[in-house]
CSV table of C-alpha atoms and ligand atoms in Angstrom, one decimal:
chain,number,residue,atom,x,y,z
Q,1,UNK,CA,-5.9,9.5,15.6
Q,2,UNK,CA,-7.8,6.2,15.6
Q,3,UNK,CA,-5.7,3.1,15.5
Q,4,UNK,CA,-8.1,0.6,14.1
Q,5,UNK,CA,-8.0,0.3,10.3
Q,6,UNK,CA,-8.1,-3.2,9.1
Q,7,UNK,CA,-4.4,-2.8,8.1
Q,8,UNK,CA,-3.4,-1.7,11.5
Q,9,UNK,CA,-5.1,-4.7,12.9
Q,10,UNK,CA,-3.0,-6.9,10.7
Q,11,UNK,CA,0.1,-5.0,11.8
Q,12,UNK,CA,-0.7,-5.5,15.4
Q,13,UNK,CA,-1.5,-9.2,14.9
Q,14,UNK,CA,-5.2,-8.7,15.9
Q,15,UNK,CA,-6.2,-10.3,12.6
Q,16,UNK,CA,-4.2,-12.5,10.3
Q,17,UNK,CA,-2.2,-11.2,7.3
Q,18,UNK,CA,1.1,-11.7,5.6
Q,19,UNK,CA,3.5,-8.8,6.5
Q,20,UNK,CA,6.3,-8.7,4.1
Q,21,UNK,CA,8.1,-5.5,5.2
Q,22,UNK,CA,8.2,-3.2,8.2
Q,23,UNK,CA,10.2,-0.1,9.1
Q,24,UNK,CA,9.7,2.8,11.5
Q,25,UNK,CA,7.3,4.6,9.1
Q,26,UNK,CA,5.4,2.0,7.2
Q,27,UNK,CA,4.7,-1.7,6.6
Q,28,UNK,CA,3.6,-3.9,3.7
Q,29,UNK,CA,1.3,-6.8,3.4
Q,30,UNK,CA,0.2,-9.2,0.6
Q,31,UNK,CA,-3.2,-8.4,-0.7
Q,32,UNK,CA,-5.9,-10.9,0.3
Q,33,UNK,CA,-7.5,-10.7,-3.1
Q,34,UNK,CA,-4.5,-10.4,-5.5
Q,35,UNK,CA,-5.0,-8.9,-8.9
Q,36,UNK,CA,-1.6,-10.0,-10.2
Q,37,UNK,CA,1.0,-12.6,-9.2
Q,38,UNK,CA,2.5,-10.0,-7.0
Q,39,UNK,CA,0.1,-7.7,-5.2
Q,40,UNK,CA,1.5,-6.0,-2.2
Q,41,UNK,CA,0.0,-3.0,-0.2
Q,42,UNK,CA,2.4,-0.5,1.2
Q,43,UNK,CA,0.8,1.3,4.2
Q,44,UNK,CA,2.0,4.2,6.4
Q,45,UNK,CA,1.8,3.6,10.2
Q,46,UNK,CA,0.0,6.9,10.3
Q,47,UNK,CA,-3.6,6.4,9.7
Q,48,UNK,CA,-4.4,9.0,7.0
Q,49,UNK,CA,-7.7,8.1,5.3
Q,50,UNK,CA,-6.8,9.1,1.7
Q,51,UNK,CA,-4.3,11.1,-0.3
Q,52,UNK,CA,-6.8,14.0,-0.5
Q,53,UNK,CA,-6.7,14.2,3.3
Q,54,UNK,CA,-2.9,14.4,3.5
Q,55,UNK,CA,-1.0,17.6,4.4
Q,56,UNK,CA,2.2,19.3,3.5
Q,57,UNK,CA,3.7,17.8,6.6
Q,58,UNK,CA,3.1,14.3,5.1
Q,59,UNK,CA,5.4,15.0,2.2
Q,60,UNK,CA,8.3,12.9,3.4
Q,61,UNK,CA,6.1,10.0,4.5
Q,62,UNK,CA,4.3,9.9,1.1
Q,63,UNK,CA,7.7,9.9,-0.7
Q,64,UNK,CA,8.9,7.2,1.6
Q,65,UNK,CA,6.0,4.9,0.5
Q,66,UNK,CA,7.2,5.1,-3.1
Q,67,UNK,CA,10.8,4.4,-2.2
Q,68,UNK,CA,9.7,1.4,-0.1
Q,69,UNK,CA,7.5,0.2,-3.0
Q,70,UNK,CA,10.6,0.2,-5.2
Q,71,UNK,CA,12.5,-1.8,-2.6
Q,72,UNK,CA,9.7,-4.4,-2.4
Q,73,UNK,CA,9.4,-4.6,-6.2
Q,74,UNK,CA,13.1,-5.5,-6.2
Q,75,UNK,CA,12.6,-8.1,-3.5
Q,76,UNK,CA,9.9,-9.7,-5.6
Q,77,UNK,CA,12.2,-9.6,-8.7
Q,78,UNK,CA,9.8,-7.5,-10.8
Q,79,UNK,CA,12.7,-6.3,-13.0
Q,80,UNK,CA,11.6,-2.7,-13.1
Q,81,UNK,CA,8.2,-3.6,-14.5
Q,82,UNK,CA,5.3,-3.0,-12.2
Q,83,UNK,CA,2.4,-0.7,-11.5
Q,84,UNK,CA,1.9,1.5,-8.4
Q,85,UNK,CA,-1.7,2.5,-7.7
Q,86,UNK,CA,-3.4,4.6,-5.1
Q,87,UNK,CA,-7.2,4.7,-5.2
Q,88,UNK,CA,-8.6,7.9,-3.7
Q,89,UNK,CA,-12.2,7.9,-2.7
Q,90,UNK,CA,-15.0,5.3,-3.0
Q,91,UNK,CA,-15.8,6.3,-6.6
Q,92,UNK,CA,-12.2,5.7,-7.6
Q,93,UNK,CA,-12.3,2.2,-6.1
Q,94,UNK,CA,-11.0,2.9,-2.6
Q,95,UNK,CA,-12.5,0.4,-0.1
Q,96,UNK,CA,-10.1,0.7,2.8
Q,97,UNK,CA,-9.8,4.2,4.1
Q,98,UNK,CA,-6.2,4.1,5.3
Q,99,UNK,CA,-3.8,5.3,2.5
Q,100,UNK,CA,-2.0,2.4,0.8
Q,101,UNK,CA,0.0,2.0,-2.4
Q,102,UNK,CA,-0.8,-1.1,-4.4
Q,103,UNK,CA,2.2,-2.7,-6.0
Q,104,UNK,CA,1.2,-4.9,-8.9
Q,105,UNK,CA,3.5,-7.0,-11.0
Q,106,UNK,CA,4.4,-10.4,-12.4
Q,107,UNK,CA,2.2,-10.2,-15.4
Q,108,UNK,CA,1.7,-7.8,-18.3
Q,109,UNK,CA,-0.6,-4.9,-17.3
Q,110,UNK,CA,-2.8,-3.0,-19.8
Q,111,UNK,CA,-3.9,0.6,-19.7
Q,112,UNK,CA,-6.4,2.2,-19.0
Q,113,UNK,CA,-7.3,0.3,-15.9
Q,114,UNK,CA,-11.1,-0.4,-15.2
H,1,LIG,P1,-8.6,-0.2,-2.1
H,1,LIG,O1,-9.8,-0.8,-2.7
H,1,LIG,O2,-7.7,0.6,-3.0
H,1,LIG,O3,-8.9,0.6,-0.9
H,1,LIG,O4,-7.7,-1.4,-1.7
H,1,LIG,C1,-7.9,-2.2,-0.5
H,1,LIG,C2,-7.2,-3.5,-0.7
H,1,LIG,O5,-7.2,-4.1,0.5
H,1,LIG,C3,-8.0,-4.5,-1.7
H,1,LIG,O6,-7.1,-4.8,-2.8
H,1,LIG,C4,-8.3,-5.6,-0.8
H,1,LIG,O7,-8.2,-6.9,-1.4
H,1,LIG,C5,-7.3,-5.5,0.3
H,1,LIG,N1,-7.6,-6.1,1.6
H,1,LIG,C6,-8.8,-5.9,2.2
H,1,LIG,N2,-8.8,-6.7,3.4
H,1,LIG,C7,-7.6,-7.2,3.5
H,1,LIG,C8,-6.9,-8.1,4.4
H,1,LIG,N3,-7.6,-8.5,5.5
H,1,LIG,N4,-5.7,-8.5,4.1
H,1,LIG,C9,-5.0,-8.1,3.0
H,1,LIG,N5,-5.6,-7.3,2.1
H,1,LIG,C10,-6.8,-6.9,2.3
């Protein structure tokens, strides 16, 4: 498994970034180009490129990312109003190929997204 996604470089301190949460399975950073007052990325330590590359054995890890997202939303006082997004594939807007959950909140959000 390679260990060199841009997110892992932030985790290791190789490049700057604001880490707001870490545990034994994942970490979270503030997005460099925020689309909402709160825009945090929740990222597994395991470098899976995208959801469609995940396997049955990743079930607990993927579930963990959602529970951590909830914890971070509470930390940012989002009062149970936020959006979780996972882009899968370039045509769906994915630009960093290391699975991450976007946590967006702090403003009203419309649907459908662009
Ligand atoms: P996606 O397009 O779904 O793959 O999301 C990738 C996200 O990573 C985008 O929202 C970018 O703004 C964000 N991003 C890219 N580089 C960095 C960085 N160095 N630090 C923090 N966020 C980043």
